[in-house]
Coordinates of C-alpha atoms and ligand atoms in Angstrom, one line a residue:
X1 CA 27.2 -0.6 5.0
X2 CA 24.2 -1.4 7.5
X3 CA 21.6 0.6 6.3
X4 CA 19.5 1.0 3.2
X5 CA 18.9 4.4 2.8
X6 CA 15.6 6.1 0.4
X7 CA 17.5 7.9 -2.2
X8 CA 14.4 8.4 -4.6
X9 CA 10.8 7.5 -5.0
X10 CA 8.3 7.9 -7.7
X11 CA 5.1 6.9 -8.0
X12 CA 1.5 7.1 -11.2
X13 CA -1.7 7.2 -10.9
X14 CA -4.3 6.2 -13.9
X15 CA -5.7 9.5 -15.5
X16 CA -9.1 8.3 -15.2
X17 CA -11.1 9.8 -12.4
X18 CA -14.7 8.4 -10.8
X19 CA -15.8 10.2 -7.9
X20 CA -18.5 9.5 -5.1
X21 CA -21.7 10.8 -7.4
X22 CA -20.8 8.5 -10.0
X23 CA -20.7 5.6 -7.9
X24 CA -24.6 6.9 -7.2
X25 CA -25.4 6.3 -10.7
X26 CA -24.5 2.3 -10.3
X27 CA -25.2 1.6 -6.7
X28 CA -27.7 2.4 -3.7
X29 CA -24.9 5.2 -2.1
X30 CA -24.2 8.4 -1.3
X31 CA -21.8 11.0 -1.6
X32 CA -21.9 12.1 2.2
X33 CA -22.0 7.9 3.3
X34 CA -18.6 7.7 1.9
X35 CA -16.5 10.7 2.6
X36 CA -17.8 10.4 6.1
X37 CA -17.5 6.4 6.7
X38 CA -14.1 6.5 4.8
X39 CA -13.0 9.4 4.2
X40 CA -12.8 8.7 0.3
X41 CA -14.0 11.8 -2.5
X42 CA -13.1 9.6 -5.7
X43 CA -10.8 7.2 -7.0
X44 CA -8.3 6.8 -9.9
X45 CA -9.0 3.4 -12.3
X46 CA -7.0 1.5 -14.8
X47 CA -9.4 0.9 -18.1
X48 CA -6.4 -1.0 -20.2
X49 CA -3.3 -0.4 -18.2
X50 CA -1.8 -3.1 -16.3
X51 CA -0.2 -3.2 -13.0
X52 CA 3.0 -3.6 -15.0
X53 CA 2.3 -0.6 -16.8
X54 CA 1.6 1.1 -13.4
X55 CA 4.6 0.4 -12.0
X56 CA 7.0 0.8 -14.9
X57 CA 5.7 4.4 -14.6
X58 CA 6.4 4.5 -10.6
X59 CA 9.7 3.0 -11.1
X60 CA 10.9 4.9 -13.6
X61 CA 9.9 8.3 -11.5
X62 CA 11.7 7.1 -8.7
X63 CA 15.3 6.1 -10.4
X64 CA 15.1 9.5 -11.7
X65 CA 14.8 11.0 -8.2
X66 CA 17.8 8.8 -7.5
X67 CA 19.9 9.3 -10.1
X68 CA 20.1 5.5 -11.0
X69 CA 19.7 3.8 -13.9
X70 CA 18.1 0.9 -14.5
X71 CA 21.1 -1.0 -14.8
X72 CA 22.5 -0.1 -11.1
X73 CA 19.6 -2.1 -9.8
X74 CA 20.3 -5.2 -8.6
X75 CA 17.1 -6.3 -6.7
X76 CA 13.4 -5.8 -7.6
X77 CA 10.6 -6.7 -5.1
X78 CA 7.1 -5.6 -6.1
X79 CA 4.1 -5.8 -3.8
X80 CA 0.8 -6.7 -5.4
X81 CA -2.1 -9.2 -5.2
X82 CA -3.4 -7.8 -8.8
X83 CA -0.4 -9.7 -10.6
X84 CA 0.0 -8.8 -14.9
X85 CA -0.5 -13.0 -15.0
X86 CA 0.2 -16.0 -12.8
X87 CA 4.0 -15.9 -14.0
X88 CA 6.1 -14.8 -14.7
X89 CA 5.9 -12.3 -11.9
X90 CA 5.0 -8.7 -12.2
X91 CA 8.4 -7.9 -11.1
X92 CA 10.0 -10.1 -13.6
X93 CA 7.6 -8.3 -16.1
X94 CA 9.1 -4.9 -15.1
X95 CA 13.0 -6.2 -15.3
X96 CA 11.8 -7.3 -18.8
X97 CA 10.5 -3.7 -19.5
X98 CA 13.4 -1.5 -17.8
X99 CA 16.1 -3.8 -20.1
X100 CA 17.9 -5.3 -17.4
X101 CA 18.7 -8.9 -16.3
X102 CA 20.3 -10.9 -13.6
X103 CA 19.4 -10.1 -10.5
X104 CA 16.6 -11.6 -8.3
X105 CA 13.0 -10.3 -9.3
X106 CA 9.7 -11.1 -7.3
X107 CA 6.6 -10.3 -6.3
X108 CA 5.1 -10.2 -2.3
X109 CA 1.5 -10.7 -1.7
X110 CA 0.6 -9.7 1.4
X111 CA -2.6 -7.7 0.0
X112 CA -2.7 -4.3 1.5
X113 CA 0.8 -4.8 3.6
X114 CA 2.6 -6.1 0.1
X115 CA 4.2 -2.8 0.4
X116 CA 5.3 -3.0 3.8
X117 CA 6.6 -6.4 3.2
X118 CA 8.1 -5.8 -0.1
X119 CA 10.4 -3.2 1.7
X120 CA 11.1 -5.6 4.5
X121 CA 12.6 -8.3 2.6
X122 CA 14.4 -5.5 0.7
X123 CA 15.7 -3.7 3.1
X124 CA 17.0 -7.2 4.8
X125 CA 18.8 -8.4 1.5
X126 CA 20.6 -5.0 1.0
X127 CA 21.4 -5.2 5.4
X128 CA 22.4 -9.3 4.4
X129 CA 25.0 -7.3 1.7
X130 CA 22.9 -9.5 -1.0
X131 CA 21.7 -6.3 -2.6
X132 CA 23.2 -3.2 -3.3
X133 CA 20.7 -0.9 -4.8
X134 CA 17.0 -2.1 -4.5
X135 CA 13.3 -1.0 -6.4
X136 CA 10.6 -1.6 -4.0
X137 CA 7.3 -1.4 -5.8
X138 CA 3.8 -1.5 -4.9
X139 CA 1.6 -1.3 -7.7
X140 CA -2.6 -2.7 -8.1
X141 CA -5.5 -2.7 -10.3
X142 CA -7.9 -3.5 -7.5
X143 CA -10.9 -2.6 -9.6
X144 CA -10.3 -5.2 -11.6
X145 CA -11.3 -7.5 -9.0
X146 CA -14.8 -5.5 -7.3
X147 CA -18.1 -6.3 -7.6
X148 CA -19.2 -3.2 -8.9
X149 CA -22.9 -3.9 -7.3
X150 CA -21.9 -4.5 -4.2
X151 CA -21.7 -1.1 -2.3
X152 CA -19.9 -2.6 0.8
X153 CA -17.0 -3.0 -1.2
X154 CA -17.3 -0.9 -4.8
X155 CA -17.1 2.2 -3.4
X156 CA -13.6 1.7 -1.4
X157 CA -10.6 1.1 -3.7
X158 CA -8.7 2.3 -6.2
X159 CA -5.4 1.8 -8.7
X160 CA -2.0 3.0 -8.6
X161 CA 1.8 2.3 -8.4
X162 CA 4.5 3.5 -5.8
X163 CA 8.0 2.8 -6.1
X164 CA 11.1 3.4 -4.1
X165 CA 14.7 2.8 -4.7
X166 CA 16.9 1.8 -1.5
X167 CA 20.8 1.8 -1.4
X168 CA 23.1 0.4 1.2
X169 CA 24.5 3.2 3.1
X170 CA 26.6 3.8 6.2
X171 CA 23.8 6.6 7.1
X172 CA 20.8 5.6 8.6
X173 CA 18.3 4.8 6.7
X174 CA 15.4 2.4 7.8
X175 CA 16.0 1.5 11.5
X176 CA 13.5 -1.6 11.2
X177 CA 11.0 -3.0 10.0
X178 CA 8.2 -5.3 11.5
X179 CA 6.0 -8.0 9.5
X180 CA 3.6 -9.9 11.3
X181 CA 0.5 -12.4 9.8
X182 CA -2.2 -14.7 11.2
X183 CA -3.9 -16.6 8.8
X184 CA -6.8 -17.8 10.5
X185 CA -8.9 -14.8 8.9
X186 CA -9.3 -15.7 5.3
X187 CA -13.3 -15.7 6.4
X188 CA -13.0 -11.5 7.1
X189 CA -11.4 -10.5 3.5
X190 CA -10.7 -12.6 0.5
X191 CA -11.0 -13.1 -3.1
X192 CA -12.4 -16.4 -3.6
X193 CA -10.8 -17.8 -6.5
X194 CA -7.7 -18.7 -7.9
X195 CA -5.5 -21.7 -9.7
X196 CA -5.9 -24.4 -6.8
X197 CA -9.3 -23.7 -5.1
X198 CA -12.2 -22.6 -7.2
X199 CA -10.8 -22.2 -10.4
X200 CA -14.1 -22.5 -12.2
X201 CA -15.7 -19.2 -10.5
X202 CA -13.1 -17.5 -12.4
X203 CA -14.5 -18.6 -15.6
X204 CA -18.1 -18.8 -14.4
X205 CA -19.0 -15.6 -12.1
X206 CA -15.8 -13.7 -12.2
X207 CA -14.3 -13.7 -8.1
X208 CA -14.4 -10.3 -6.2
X209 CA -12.7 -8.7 -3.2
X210 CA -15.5 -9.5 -0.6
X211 CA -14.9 -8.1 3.1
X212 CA -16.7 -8.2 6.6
X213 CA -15.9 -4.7 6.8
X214 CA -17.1 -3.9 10.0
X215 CA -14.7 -6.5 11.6
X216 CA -11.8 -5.8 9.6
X217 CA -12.0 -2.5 10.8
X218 CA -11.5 -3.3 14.8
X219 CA -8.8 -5.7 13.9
X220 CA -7.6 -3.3 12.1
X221 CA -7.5 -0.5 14.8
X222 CA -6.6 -2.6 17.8
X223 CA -3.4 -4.4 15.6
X224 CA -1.9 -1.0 14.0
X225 CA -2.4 0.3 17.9
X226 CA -0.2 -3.2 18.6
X227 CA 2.2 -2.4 16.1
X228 CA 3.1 1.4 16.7
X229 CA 4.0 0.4 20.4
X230 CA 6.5 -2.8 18.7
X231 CA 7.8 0.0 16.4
X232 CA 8.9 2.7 18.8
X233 CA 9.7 -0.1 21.7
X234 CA 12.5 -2.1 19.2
X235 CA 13.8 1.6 18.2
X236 CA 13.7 2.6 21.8
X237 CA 12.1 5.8 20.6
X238 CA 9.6 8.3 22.2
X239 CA 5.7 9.0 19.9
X240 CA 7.3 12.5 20.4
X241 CA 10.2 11.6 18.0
X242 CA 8.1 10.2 15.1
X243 CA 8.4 13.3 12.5
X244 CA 5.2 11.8 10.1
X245 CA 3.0 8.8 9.8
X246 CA 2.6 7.3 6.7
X247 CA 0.0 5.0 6.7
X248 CA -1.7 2.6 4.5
X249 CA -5.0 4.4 3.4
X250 CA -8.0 2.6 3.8
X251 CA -10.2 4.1 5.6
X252 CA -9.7 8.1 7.7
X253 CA -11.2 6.6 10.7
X254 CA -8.3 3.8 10.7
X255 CA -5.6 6.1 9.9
X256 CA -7.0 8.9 12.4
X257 CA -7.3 6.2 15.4
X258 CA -3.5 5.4 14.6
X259 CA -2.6 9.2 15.1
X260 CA -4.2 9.5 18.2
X261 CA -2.0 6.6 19.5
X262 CA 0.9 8.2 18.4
X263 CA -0.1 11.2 20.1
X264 CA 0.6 12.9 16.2
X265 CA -2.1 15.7 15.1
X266 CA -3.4 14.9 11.3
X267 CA -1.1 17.3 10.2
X268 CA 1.3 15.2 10.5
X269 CA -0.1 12.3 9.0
X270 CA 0.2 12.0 5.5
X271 CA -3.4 11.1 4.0
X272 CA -4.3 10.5 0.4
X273 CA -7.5 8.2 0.8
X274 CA -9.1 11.4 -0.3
X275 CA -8.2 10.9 -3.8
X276 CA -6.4 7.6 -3.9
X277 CA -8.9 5.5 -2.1
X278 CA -7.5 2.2 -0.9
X279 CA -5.1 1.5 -3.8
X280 CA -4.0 -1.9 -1.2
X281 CA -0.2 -2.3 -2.0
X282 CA 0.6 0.9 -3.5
X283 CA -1.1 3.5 -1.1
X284 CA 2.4 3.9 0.7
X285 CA 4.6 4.5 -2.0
X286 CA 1.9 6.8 -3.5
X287 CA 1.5 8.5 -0.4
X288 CA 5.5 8.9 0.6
X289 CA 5.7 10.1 -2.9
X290 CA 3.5 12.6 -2.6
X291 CA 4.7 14.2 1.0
X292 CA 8.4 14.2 -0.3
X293 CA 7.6 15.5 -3.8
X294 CA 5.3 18.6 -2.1
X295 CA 8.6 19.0 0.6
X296 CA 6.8 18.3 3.7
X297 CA 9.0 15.0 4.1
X298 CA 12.2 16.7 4.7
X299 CA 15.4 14.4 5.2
X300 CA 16.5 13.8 8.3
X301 CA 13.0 13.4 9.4
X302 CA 11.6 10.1 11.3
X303 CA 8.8 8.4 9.4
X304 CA 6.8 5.5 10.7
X305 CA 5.5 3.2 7.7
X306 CA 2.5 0.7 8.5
X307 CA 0.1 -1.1 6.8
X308 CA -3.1 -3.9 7.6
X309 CA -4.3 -6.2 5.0
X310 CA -5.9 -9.6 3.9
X311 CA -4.3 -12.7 5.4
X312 CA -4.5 -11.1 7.6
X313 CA -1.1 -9.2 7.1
X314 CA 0.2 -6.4 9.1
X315 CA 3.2 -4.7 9.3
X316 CA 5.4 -1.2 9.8
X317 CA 9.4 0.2 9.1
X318 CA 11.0 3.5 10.5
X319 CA 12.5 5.3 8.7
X320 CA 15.2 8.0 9.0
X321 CA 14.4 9.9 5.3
Ligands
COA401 N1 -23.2 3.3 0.9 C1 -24.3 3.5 1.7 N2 -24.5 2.6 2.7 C2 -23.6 1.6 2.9 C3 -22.5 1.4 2.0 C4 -22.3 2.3 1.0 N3 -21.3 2.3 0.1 N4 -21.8 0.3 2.4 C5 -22.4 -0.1 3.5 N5 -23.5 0.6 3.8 C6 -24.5 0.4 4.9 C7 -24.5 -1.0 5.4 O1 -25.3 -1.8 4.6 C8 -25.1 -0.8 6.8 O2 -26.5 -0.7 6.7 P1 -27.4 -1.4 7.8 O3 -27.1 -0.7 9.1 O4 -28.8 -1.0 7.3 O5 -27.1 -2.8 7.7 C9 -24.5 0.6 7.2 O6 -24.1 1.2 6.0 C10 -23.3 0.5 8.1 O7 -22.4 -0.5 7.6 P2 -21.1 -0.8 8.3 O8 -20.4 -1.9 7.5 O9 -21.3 -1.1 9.8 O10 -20.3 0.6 8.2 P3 -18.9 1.0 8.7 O11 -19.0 2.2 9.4 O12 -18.2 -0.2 9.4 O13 -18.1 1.3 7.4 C11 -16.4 0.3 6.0 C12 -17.9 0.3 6.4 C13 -16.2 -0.8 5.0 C14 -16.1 1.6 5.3 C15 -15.5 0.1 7.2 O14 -16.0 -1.0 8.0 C16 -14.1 -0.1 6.8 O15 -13.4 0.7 6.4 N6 -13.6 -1.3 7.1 C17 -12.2 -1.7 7.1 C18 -11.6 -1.6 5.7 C19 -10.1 -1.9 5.8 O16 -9.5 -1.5 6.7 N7 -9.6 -2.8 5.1 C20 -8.2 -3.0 5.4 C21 -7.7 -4.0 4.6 S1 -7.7 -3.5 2.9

């Protein structure tokens, strides 16, 4: 058994809505700013629900798709840098909730590439024969931590959950994955407090997401390029072979530069920043869930994963669905 192989995926989006010309209401923006800057119409928020609750959702979905029960899994690694509480994690939360015990239960933050390296670790423990049937989760409530006056920043996320369950198979299955971090760049995008550093902001002024957008944006275009070419070069694959993209979905123009590098025209790119927004871990899973539930992800096909994030983080995986 060398693979771990998708076998379902589910993910849940908060029912609440807010779209563009709300935002106008609360900050100096516009409608047309957005979609055309980002790409982004509205975004789904949290108002109680926790990113436990999120993801019990997800995860649930996705065993169904399966077939599982809670009780086959063995492994649960959830991507998130909106934990329920400093501990225990969010993943240990969800064990709690889905009734089952025993196996090892964690949570990645890699901000926006949490998903990317939740599935890496996972996919290694099940190729280490540690793990024998895995839920990868990525699941945020990023508007709990925006400054909702400051249009740089208000305008571009969102909450959801995404979840996936992996089992080891002798059919391919996820070919590799990539993770990759430099953490020199906490002055670019951060949120800046937390337990050890600056602990009395949290009490004081609250602490926000606060990004240098603009430069995020080249590092972000110029690393994903970087990262396609490590992809296909450790898979010895053609762009011509990559079936869909599935990226993480922060901003059109990001995701649309990534395409043209892979040679890939939009319709096969699977984009939901439309209505998502950057939902930072879970815009993956949400995004896979989408294309496979809607039957444009057909199995068999070659999917290439990747994601750029705080840290900074970036990573990618292909995928045989
Ligand atoms: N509404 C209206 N105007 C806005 C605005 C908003 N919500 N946010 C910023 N602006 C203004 C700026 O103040 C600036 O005005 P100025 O020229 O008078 O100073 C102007 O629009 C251009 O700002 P800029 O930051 O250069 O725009 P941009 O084209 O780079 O788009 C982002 C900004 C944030 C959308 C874009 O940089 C981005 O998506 N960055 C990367 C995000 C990302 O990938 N994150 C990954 C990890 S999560």
């Amino acid at each position: 058994m060398s693979y771990a192989r998708i076998i379902g995926t589910g993910s849940y989006l908060p029912p609440r809505i807010v779209t563009n010309r709300e935002l106008e209401a609360t900050v100096d923006t516009h409608d047309e700013w957005i979609v055309e800057r980002t790409g982004i119409r509205q975004r789904h928020v949290a108002d109680t629900e926790t990113t436990c609750d999120l993801a019990e959702v997800a995860a649930r979905r996705a065993l169904e798709m399966a077939g599982k029960r809670p009780e086959d899994v063995d492994l649960i690694v959830l991507g998130t840098s909106t934990p329920d509480l400093v501990f225990p994690s969010t993943a240990c939360l969800l064990q709690g909730r889905l009734g089952i015990a025993g196996g090892p239960a964690f949570d990645v933050n890699a901000a926006c590439s949490g998903f990317i390296y939740a599935l890496g670790v996972a996919h290694n423990f099940i190729k280490a024969g540690t793990s024998r049937c895995a839920l990868v989760v990525g699941s945020e409530v990023m508007t709990r931590i925006l400054d909702w006056n400051d249009r740089t920043t208000c305008v571009l996320f969102g909450d959801g959950a995404g979840a996936l369950v992996l089992e080891a198979s002798d059919e391919a299955g996820i070919l590799s994955t990539h993770l990759h971090s430099d953490g020199k760049y906490e002055h670019l995008l951060n949120v800046s407090a937390g337990i050890s550093r600056n602990h009395q902001l949290l009490r004081e002024t609250g602490a926000f997401l606060q990004m240098k957008g603009n430069e995020v944006f080249k590092m972000a275009v110029n690393t994903l390029g970087r990262i396609v070419d490590e992809t296909l070069e450790a898979n010895q694959l053609t762009k011509a072979e990559v079936d869909w993209l599935v990226p993480h979905q922060a901003n059109i123009r990001i995701i649309q530069a990534t395409a043209k590098k892979l040679n890939m025209p939009m319709e096969r790119v699977v984009v939901t920043v439309g209505e998502h927004g950057n939902t930072s871990s879970a815009s993956i899973p949400l995004a896979l869930d989408a294309a496979i539930r809607d039957g444009r992800i057909q199995r068999g096909d070659m999917l290439l994963l990747e994601a750029f994030g705080g840290g900074f983080t970036w990573g990618s995986a292909l995928v045989r669905y």
